[in-house]
């Protein structure tokens, strides 16, 4: 890939590539890198928005959100990623495990507040094999069959398979049969070897992460894919991350959405690294819409970049603003302080010029808020919950 300081495409070439991508045509990684580095910001955004409108023709006036709760079952982890402020090593005094009753209580609270999805997420506990996840998923599904379990990811599967001494195929089949609906895209971080090794030397390789996802897709367990940008990767490595995902998607079609977000730099061991700037992030959102001609949904991340920037993503190709997140601890531990609730997300989407629609995990529309007069003015239950959660330490602003 080029390292020159000038666009190889030139102005006319950029216009041709942007037009091709806006019309649903494929762009090469080299073209993508050129656009990412040199294209006019507004031209990039306009092309991405045109690609979004084309893909969602007839419902392009909508933007979706989800109500879900992240539940962390343990912070004990053997993988020690340098960017992670959430984990504690085995034996650490601040390590904890949530028992099944606690997890079920949190699910019940989430259901009461209208959640349709639970995202279980946690450390690589040295003793948590497939059996632990089978038990936990079965217990949740038995009690709350209406909740979608969009949880874990390739890293957790790789780890649990090793702990239990079974193949990844067996592990996925067993947790799927116990109730897992789909995998979250967490653990992708950056898939390119050099920056991945620098920030997560003990994690599986990016190639392996994709291999596990490909196996999961083959077994009927779809997923999302993510990108944590801003840990010291080059622009070329950012585009390579996208290419690696697009190649797998060409074979499986199993990635429902792509979710780029920015690394949060507090309370971890990646000293001296900076976050990606807002402009870099928005350029990545737009580029992702143009590059992924084979992934339908693109999520803007208000949690890490802020609500106003989240609104802007809806004009840079994103069709979804993600989740209300009744509980989130992992990214918050590293400094993400943004909070929201349902009425605020509806307001953000509406004032960004779209009609808000609540979706489920499958991106089916559950409620379309087409009449502003019917918008909830406040969500007392959710606000109340959030303040209780902060008091209980469920929503810590920073975990030292
Ligand atoms: S990111 Fe996940 S795997 Fe890495 S240290 Fe944190 S909890 Fe462990």
Coordinates of C-alpha atoms and ligand atoms in Angstrom, one line a residue:
X1 CA 0.0 0.0 0.0
X2 CA 1.1 3.5 -0.7
X3 CA 2.9 5.6 1.8
X4 CA 3.1 8.7 -0.4
X5 CA 1.9 12.1 0.9
X6 CA -0.3 12.7 -2.2
X7 CA -3.3 11.0 -3.5
X8 CA -2.5 8.5 -6.2
X9 CA -6.1 8.7 -7.4
X10 CA -6.1 12.4 -7.8
X11 CA -9.3 14.5 -7.6
X12 CA -10.9 12.9 -10.7
X13 CA -10.0 9.4 -9.6
X14 CA -11.4 10.0 -6.2
X15 CA -14.7 11.2 -7.6
X16 CA -14.9 8.1 -9.8
X17 CA -14.2 5.8 -6.8
X18 CA -16.6 7.6 -4.5
X19 CA -19.3 7.4 -7.1
X20 CA -18.7 3.7 -7.7
X21 CA -18.9 3.0 -4.0
X22 CA -22.0 5.1 -3.5
X23 CA -23.6 3.0 -6.2
X24 CA -22.8 -0.2 -4.4
X25 CA -19.7 -1.1 -6.4
X26 CA -16.6 -2.6 -4.8
X27 CA -13.5 -0.5 -4.0
X28 CA -10.1 -2.0 -3.5
X29 CA -8.1 -1.7 -0.3
X30 CA -5.6 0.6 -2.1
X31 CA -8.5 2.9 -3.2
X32 CA -9.9 2.8 0.3
X33 CA -6.6 3.9 1.8
X34 CA -6.3 6.7 -0.7
X35 CA -9.9 7.9 0.1
X36 CA -9.3 7.6 3.8
X37 CA -6.2 9.6 3.8
X38 CA -6.9 12.2 1.1
X39 CA -10.6 12.5 0.1
X40 CA -12.4 15.7 1.0
X41 CA -14.3 15.1 4.3
X42 CA -17.6 16.2 3.0
X43 CA -17.3 14.3 -0.3
X44 CA -16.5 11.2 1.7
X45 CA -19.5 11.7 4.0
X46 CA -21.9 12.5 1.1
X47 CA -20.8 9.3 -0.8
X48 CA -21.2 7.2 2.4
X49 CA -24.7 8.7 3.0
X50 CA -25.6 8.0 -0.6
X51 CA -24.5 4.4 -0.2
X52 CA -26.6 4.1 3.0
X53 CA -29.7 5.6 1.3
X54 CA -29.3 3.2 -1.6
X55 CA -28.9 0.2 0.6
X56 CA -32.0 1.1 2.7
X57 CA -34.1 2.5 0.0
X58 CA -37.7 2.9 1.2
X59 CA -36.6 3.1 4.9
X60 CA -33.6 5.5 4.5
X61 CA -35.5 8.0 6.7
X62 CA -35.1 5.6 9.8
X63 CA -32.2 5.1 12.2
X64 CA -32.3 2.4 14.7
X65 CA -31.4 1.8 18.4
X66 CA -31.6 -1.1 20.7
X67 CA -32.3 -1.6 24.4
X68 CA -29.9 -4.1 26.0
X69 CA -27.8 -4.7 29.0
X70 CA -24.2 -5.8 29.2
X71 CA -23.6 -8.2 32.1
X72 CA -20.1 -9.0 33.1
X73 CA -19.8 -12.4 34.8
X74 CA -16.2 -12.0 35.9
X75 CA -13.3 -9.5 35.7
X76 CA -10.7 -12.3 36.3
X77 CA -8.7 -12.8 33.2
X78 CA -5.5 -14.5 32.2
X79 CA -5.0 -12.6 28.9
X80 CA -3.8 -9.3 30.3
X81 CA -4.5 -7.1 27.2
X82 CA -2.5 -3.9 27.6
X83 CA -5.4 -1.6 26.6
X84 CA -7.9 -3.2 29.1
X85 CA -8.8 -1.4 32.3
X86 CA -11.4 -3.9 33.3
X87 CA -9.6 -7.1 34.1
X88 CA -7.8 -8.3 37.2
X89 CA -5.3 -11.2 37.1
X90 CA -6.2 -14.4 38.9
X91 CA -5.5 -14.0 42.6
X92 CA -5.9 -10.2 42.6
X93 CA -7.8 -8.9 45.6
X94 CA -10.2 -7.0 43.3
X95 CA -11.2 -10.0 41.2
X96 CA -14.8 -11.1 41.3
X97 CA -17.3 -13.5 39.8
X98 CA -21.0 -12.9 39.6
X99 CA -23.1 -16.0 40.5
X100 CA -26.0 -17.1 38.4
X101 CA -28.6 -15.6 40.7
X102 CA -27.0 -12.2 40.4
X103 CA -26.9 -12.6 36.6
X104 CA -30.6 -13.6 36.5
X105 CA -31.5 -10.7 38.7
X106 CA -29.8 -8.3 36.3
X107 CA -31.7 -10.0 33.4
X108 CA -35.0 -9.5 35.2
X109 CA -34.2 -5.8 35.7
X110 CA -33.3 -5.5 32.1
X111 CA -36.6 -7.1 31.0
X112 CA -38.5 -4.8 33.2
X113 CA -36.9 -1.8 31.5
X114 CA -37.7 -3.1 28.0
X115 CA -34.4 -4.8 27.1
X116 CA -34.6 -7.3 24.2
X117 CA -30.9 -8.3 24.4
X118 CA -28.3 -9.4 26.9
X119 CA -24.6 -9.1 26.1
X120 CA -22.6 -11.3 28.5
X121 CA -19.0 -10.3 28.5
X122 CA -16.2 -11.1 30.8
X123 CA -12.6 -12.1 31.3
X124 CA -10.9 -15.3 30.3
X125 CA -11.3 -17.0 33.7
X126 CA -8.8 -19.8 34.0
X127 CA -11.5 -22.3 35.1
X128 CA -14.4 -21.2 32.9
X129 CA -14.8 -23.9 30.3
X130 CA -17.7 -24.7 28.0
X131 CA -19.7 -26.1 30.9
X132 CA -19.8 -22.8 32.7
X133 CA -21.3 -21.0 29.7
X134 CA -23.7 -23.9 29.0
X135 CA -25.0 -23.6 32.5
X136 CA -25.3 -19.8 32.4
X137 CA -26.9 -19.6 29.0
X138 CA -29.4 -22.4 29.9
X139 CA -30.4 -20.6 33.1
X140 CA -31.0 -17.3 31.3
X141 CA -32.9 -18.9 28.5
X142 CA -35.1 -21.0 30.8
X143 CA -36.0 -17.9 32.8
X144 CA -36.2 -15.3 30.0
X145 CA -36.8 -17.0 26.6
X146 CA -37.7 -13.6 25.2
X147 CA -34.1 -12.2 25.6
X148 CA -31.7 -12.6 22.8
X149 CA -28.3 -13.7 24.0
X150 CA -25.9 -11.7 21.8
X151 CA -22.8 -12.5 23.8
X152 CA -19.1 -13.4 24.0
X153 CA -17.0 -13.6 20.9
X154 CA -14.2 -15.5 19.2
X155 CA -11.7 -14.9 22.0
X156 CA -13.9 -16.3 24.7
X157 CA -14.7 -19.3 22.5
X158 CA -11.0 -20.0 21.9
X159 CA -10.4 -19.8 25.6
X160 CA -13.3 -22.0 26.8
X161 CA -12.4 -24.6 24.2
X162 CA -8.9 -24.8 25.5
X163 CA -10.0 -25.0 29.2
X164 CA -12.5 -27.8 28.3
X165 CA -10.1 -29.6 25.9
X166 CA -12.6 -29.6 23.1
X167 CA -12.6 -28.2 19.6
X168 CA -13.9 -24.7 18.8
X169 CA -16.6 -26.4 16.7
X170 CA -17.8 -28.4 19.7
X171 CA -17.7 -25.4 22.0
X172 CA -19.8 -23.3 19.6
X173 CA -22.3 -26.0 19.0
X174 CA -22.7 -26.7 22.7
X175 CA -23.2 -23.0 23.8
X176 CA -25.5 -22.5 20.7
X177 CA -27.6 -25.4 21.9
X178 CA -27.6 -24.0 25.4
X179 CA -29.1 -20.7 24.2
X180 CA -26.5 -18.5 22.6
X181 CA -28.2 -16.6 19.7
X182 CA -25.3 -14.7 18.2
X183 CA -21.7 -13.6 19.0
X184 CA -20.8 -10.0 19.7
X185 CA -17.8 -8.7 17.7
X186 CA -15.7 -8.0 20.7
X187 CA -12.1 -9.1 20.9
X188 CA -11.4 -8.1 17.3
X189 CA -9.6 -4.9 18.5
X190 CA -7.4 -4.6 15.5
X191 CA -6.8 -7.8 13.6
X192 CA -3.5 -6.9 11.9
X193 CA -0.6 -8.8 13.5
X194 CA 1.8 -5.9 14.3
X195 CA -0.6 -3.6 16.2
X196 CA -2.5 -6.5 17.7
X197 CA 0.6 -8.1 19.2
X198 CA 1.6 -4.7 20.6
X199 CA -1.7 -4.2 22.5
X200 CA -2.8 -7.8 23.2
X201 CA 0.2 -10.1 23.0
X202 CA -1.5 -13.0 24.7
X203 CA -4.7 -12.9 22.7
X204 CA -5.3 -15.2 19.7
X205 CA -4.1 -13.8 16.4
X206 CA -6.4 -11.8 14.2
X207 CA -6.4 -14.6 11.6
X208 CA -7.6 -17.0 14.4
X209 CA -10.3 -14.6 15.5
X210 CA -11.6 -14.6 12.0
X211 CA -11.3 -18.3 11.6
X212 CA -13.4 -18.9 14.8
X213 CA -16.0 -16.4 13.5
X214 CA -16.1 -18.2 10.2
X215 CA -16.6 -21.5 12.0
X216 CA -19.4 -19.9 14.0
X217 CA -21.1 -18.5 10.9
X218 CA -20.9 -22.0 9.4
X219 CA -22.7 -23.4 12.5
X220 CA -25.5 -20.8 12.2
X221 CA -24.2 -18.4 14.8
X222 CA -24.0 -15.0 13.2
X223 CA -22.1 -12.1 14.7
X224 CA -21.0 -8.5 14.4
X225 CA -17.5 -7.3 13.8
X226 CA -15.8 -4.4 15.6
X227 CA -12.8 -2.2 15.3
X228 CA -11.1 -0.5 18.2
X229 CA -9.2 2.3 16.6
X230 CA -6.6 4.6 18.0
X231 CA -4.0 2.4 19.7
X232 CA -1.1 3.2 17.5
X233 CA -2.0 1.5 14.3
X234 CA -1.2 3.1 10.9
X235 CA -3.8 4.2 8.4
X236 CA -2.8 1.2 6.2
X237 CA -3.3 -1.1 9.1
X238 CA -6.8 0.4 9.6
X239 CA -7.7 -0.5 6.1
X240 CA -6.1 -3.9 6.3
X241 CA -8.4 -4.6 9.3
X242 CA -11.4 -3.9 7.1
X243 CA -10.1 -6.0 4.3
X244 CA -9.6 -9.0 6.5
X245 CA -13.2 -8.8 7.7
X246 CA -14.6 -8.2 4.1
X247 CA -12.8 -11.3 2.8
X248 CA -14.4 -13.5 5.4
X249 CA -17.8 -11.9 4.8
X250 CA -17.5 -12.7 1.1
X251 CA -17.4 -16.4 2.2
X252 CA -19.9 -16.5 5.0
X253 CA -22.3 -13.5 5.0
X254 CA -22.4 -13.9 8.8
X255 CA -21.4 -10.5 9.9
X256 CA -24.6 -8.5 10.5
X257 CA -23.0 -5.2 11.4
X258 CA -19.7 -3.4 11.6
X259 CA -19.0 -1.3 14.7
X260 CA -15.9 0.9 14.7
X261 CA -15.2 2.7 18.0
X262 CA -12.3 4.5 19.6
X263 CA -9.9 3.2 22.2
X264 CA -10.2 4.7 25.6
X265 CA -6.9 5.5 27.2
X266 CA -7.5 5.5 31.0
X267 CA -6.4 3.1 33.7
X268 CA -4.5 0.6 31.5
X269 CA -1.0 -0.2 30.5
X270 CA -0.8 1.4 27.0
X271 CA 0.8 4.5 28.2
X272 CA 1.6 7.2 25.6
X273 CA -1.0 6.2 23.1
X274 CA -3.6 8.6 21.9
X275 CA -7.2 8.1 21.0
X276 CA -8.2 8.5 17.3
X277 CA -9.4 12.0 16.7
X278 CA -13.1 12.6 16.0
X279 CA -12.3 13.4 12.4
X280 CA -10.4 10.2 12.0
X281 CA -13.3 8.3 13.6
X282 CA -15.9 9.9 11.3
X283 CA -13.7 9.3 8.2
X284 CA -13.5 5.6 9.3
X285 CA -17.3 5.4 9.7
X286 CA -17.8 6.8 6.2
X287 CA -15.1 4.6 4.7
X288 CA -16.6 1.5 6.3
X289 CA -19.9 2.2 4.7
X290 CA -18.2 2.5 1.3
X291 CA -15.8 -0.4 1.8
X292 CA -18.3 -2.9 3.1
X293 CA -20.5 -3.6 0.2
X294 CA -21.3 -6.9 1.8
X295 CA -22.2 -5.9 5.4
X296 CA -25.6 -4.4 5.8
X297 CA -25.5 -2.4 9.1
X298 CA -23.0 0.2 10.3
X299 CA -23.2 1.4 13.9
X300 CA -22.2 4.8 15.3
X301 CA -20.7 4.6 18.7
X302 CA -21.9 7.3 21.0
X303 CA -20.4 5.6 24.1
X304 CA -16.8 6.3 23.2
X305 CA -17.0 9.4 21.0
X306 CA -20.0 11.2 22.6
X307 CA -23.6 11.7 21.7
X308 CA -23.1 14.6 19.3
X309 CA -20.5 12.7 17.3
X310 CA -22.8 9.8 17.4
X311 CA -25.4 12.0 15.7
X312 CA -22.9 12.9 13.0
X313 CA -22.3 9.3 12.2
X314 CA -25.9 9.1 11.0
X315 CA -24.8 11.5 8.2
X316 CA -21.6 9.6 7.5
X317 CA -23.1 6.3 6.5
X318 CA -24.3 4.8 9.8
X319 CA -27.8 3.5 10.0
X320 CA -27.8 2.5 13.7
X321 CA -26.9 4.2 17.0
X322 CA -26.5 1.1 19.0
X323 CA -27.8 0.4 22.4
X324 CA -29.2 2.3 25.3
X325 CA -26.8 0.1 27.4
X326 CA -28.6 -0.2 30.7
X327 CA -25.2 -1.4 32.0
X328 CA -21.7 -1.2 30.7
X329 CA -18.5 -1.6 32.6
X330 CA -15.7 -2.6 30.3
X331 CA -15.2 0.5 28.1
X332 CA -16.4 2.7 31.0
X333 CA -13.4 1.4 33.1
X334 CA -11.1 2.9 30.5
X335 CA -12.7 6.3 30.6
X336 CA -15.8 6.3 28.4
X337 CA -18.1 8.5 30.5
X338 CA -21.0 9.0 28.2
X339 CA -24.4 7.8 29.4
X340 CA -27.8 7.8 27.7
X341 CA -31.3 6.5 28.0
X342 CA -34.1 5.6 25.7
X343 CA -35.7 9.0 25.4
X344 CA -32.4 10.7 24.9
X345 CA -31.4 8.3 22.1
X346 CA -34.7 8.9 20.4
X347 CA -34.1 12.6 20.7
X348 CA -30.6 12.3 19.3
X349 CA -31.8 10.4 16.3
X350 CA -34.8 12.7 15.7
X351 CA -32.7 15.9 15.9
X352 CA -30.2 14.3 13.6
X353 CA -33.0 14.3 11.0
X354 CA -34.1 10.7 11.1
X355 CA -37.1 8.8 12.4
X356 CA -36.0 6.7 15.4
X357 CA -36.9 3.0 15.3
X358 CA -36.3 0.5 18.1
X359 CA -34.8 -2.7 16.7
X360 CA -34.1 -6.1 18.1
X361 CA -30.9 -8.1 17.7
X362 CA -31.9 -9.2 14.2
X363 CA -32.4 -5.5 13.2
X364 CA -36.2 -6.0 12.9
X365 CA -38.1 -2.9 13.8
X366 CA -40.1 -3.2 17.0
X367 CA -41.4 0.4 17.4
X368 CA -41.2 3.2 14.8
X369 CA -41.4 6.5 16.6
X370 CA -43.0 8.3 13.6
X371 CA -45.0 10.8 15.6
X372 CA -42.8 13.2 17.7
X373 CA -45.8 13.9 19.9
X374 CA -45.6 10.3 21.1
X375 CA -41.9 10.4 22.0
X376 CA -41.3 9.6 25.6
X377 CA -40.3 12.8 27.4
X378 CA -38.4 11.0 30.1
X379 CA -37.7 7.4 31.0
X380 CA -38.0 7.7 34.8
X381 CA -37.5 3.9 35.1
X382 CA -34.3 4.0 33.2
X383 CA -33.0 7.2 34.8
X384 CA -33.9 5.8 38.2
X385 CA -32.1 2.5 37.3
X386 CA -29.0 4.4 36.2
X387 CA -28.7 6.3 39.5
X388 CA -29.2 3.1 41.5
X389 CA -26.7 1.4 39.3
X390 CA -24.1 4.1 39.9
X391 CA -24.7 3.9 43.7
X392 CA -24.4 0.1 43.6
X393 CA -21.2 0.4 41.6
X394 CA -22.9 -1.3 38.6
X395 CA -22.1 1.8 36.5
X396 CA -18.8 3.0 37.9
X397 CA -17.5 6.1 36.1
X398 CA -14.0 4.8 36.6
X399 CA -12.7 1.6 38.1
X400 CA -9.3 2.3 39.5
Ligands
LIG1 S1 -9.9 -7.2 26.9 FE1 -10.9 -9.1 27.5 S2 -9.4 -10.7 27.2 FE2 -8.3 -8.7 27.2 S3 -7.6 -8.5 29.4 FE3 -9.6 -7.4 29.1 S4 -11.1 -8.9 29.8 FE4 -9.2 -10.0 29.3

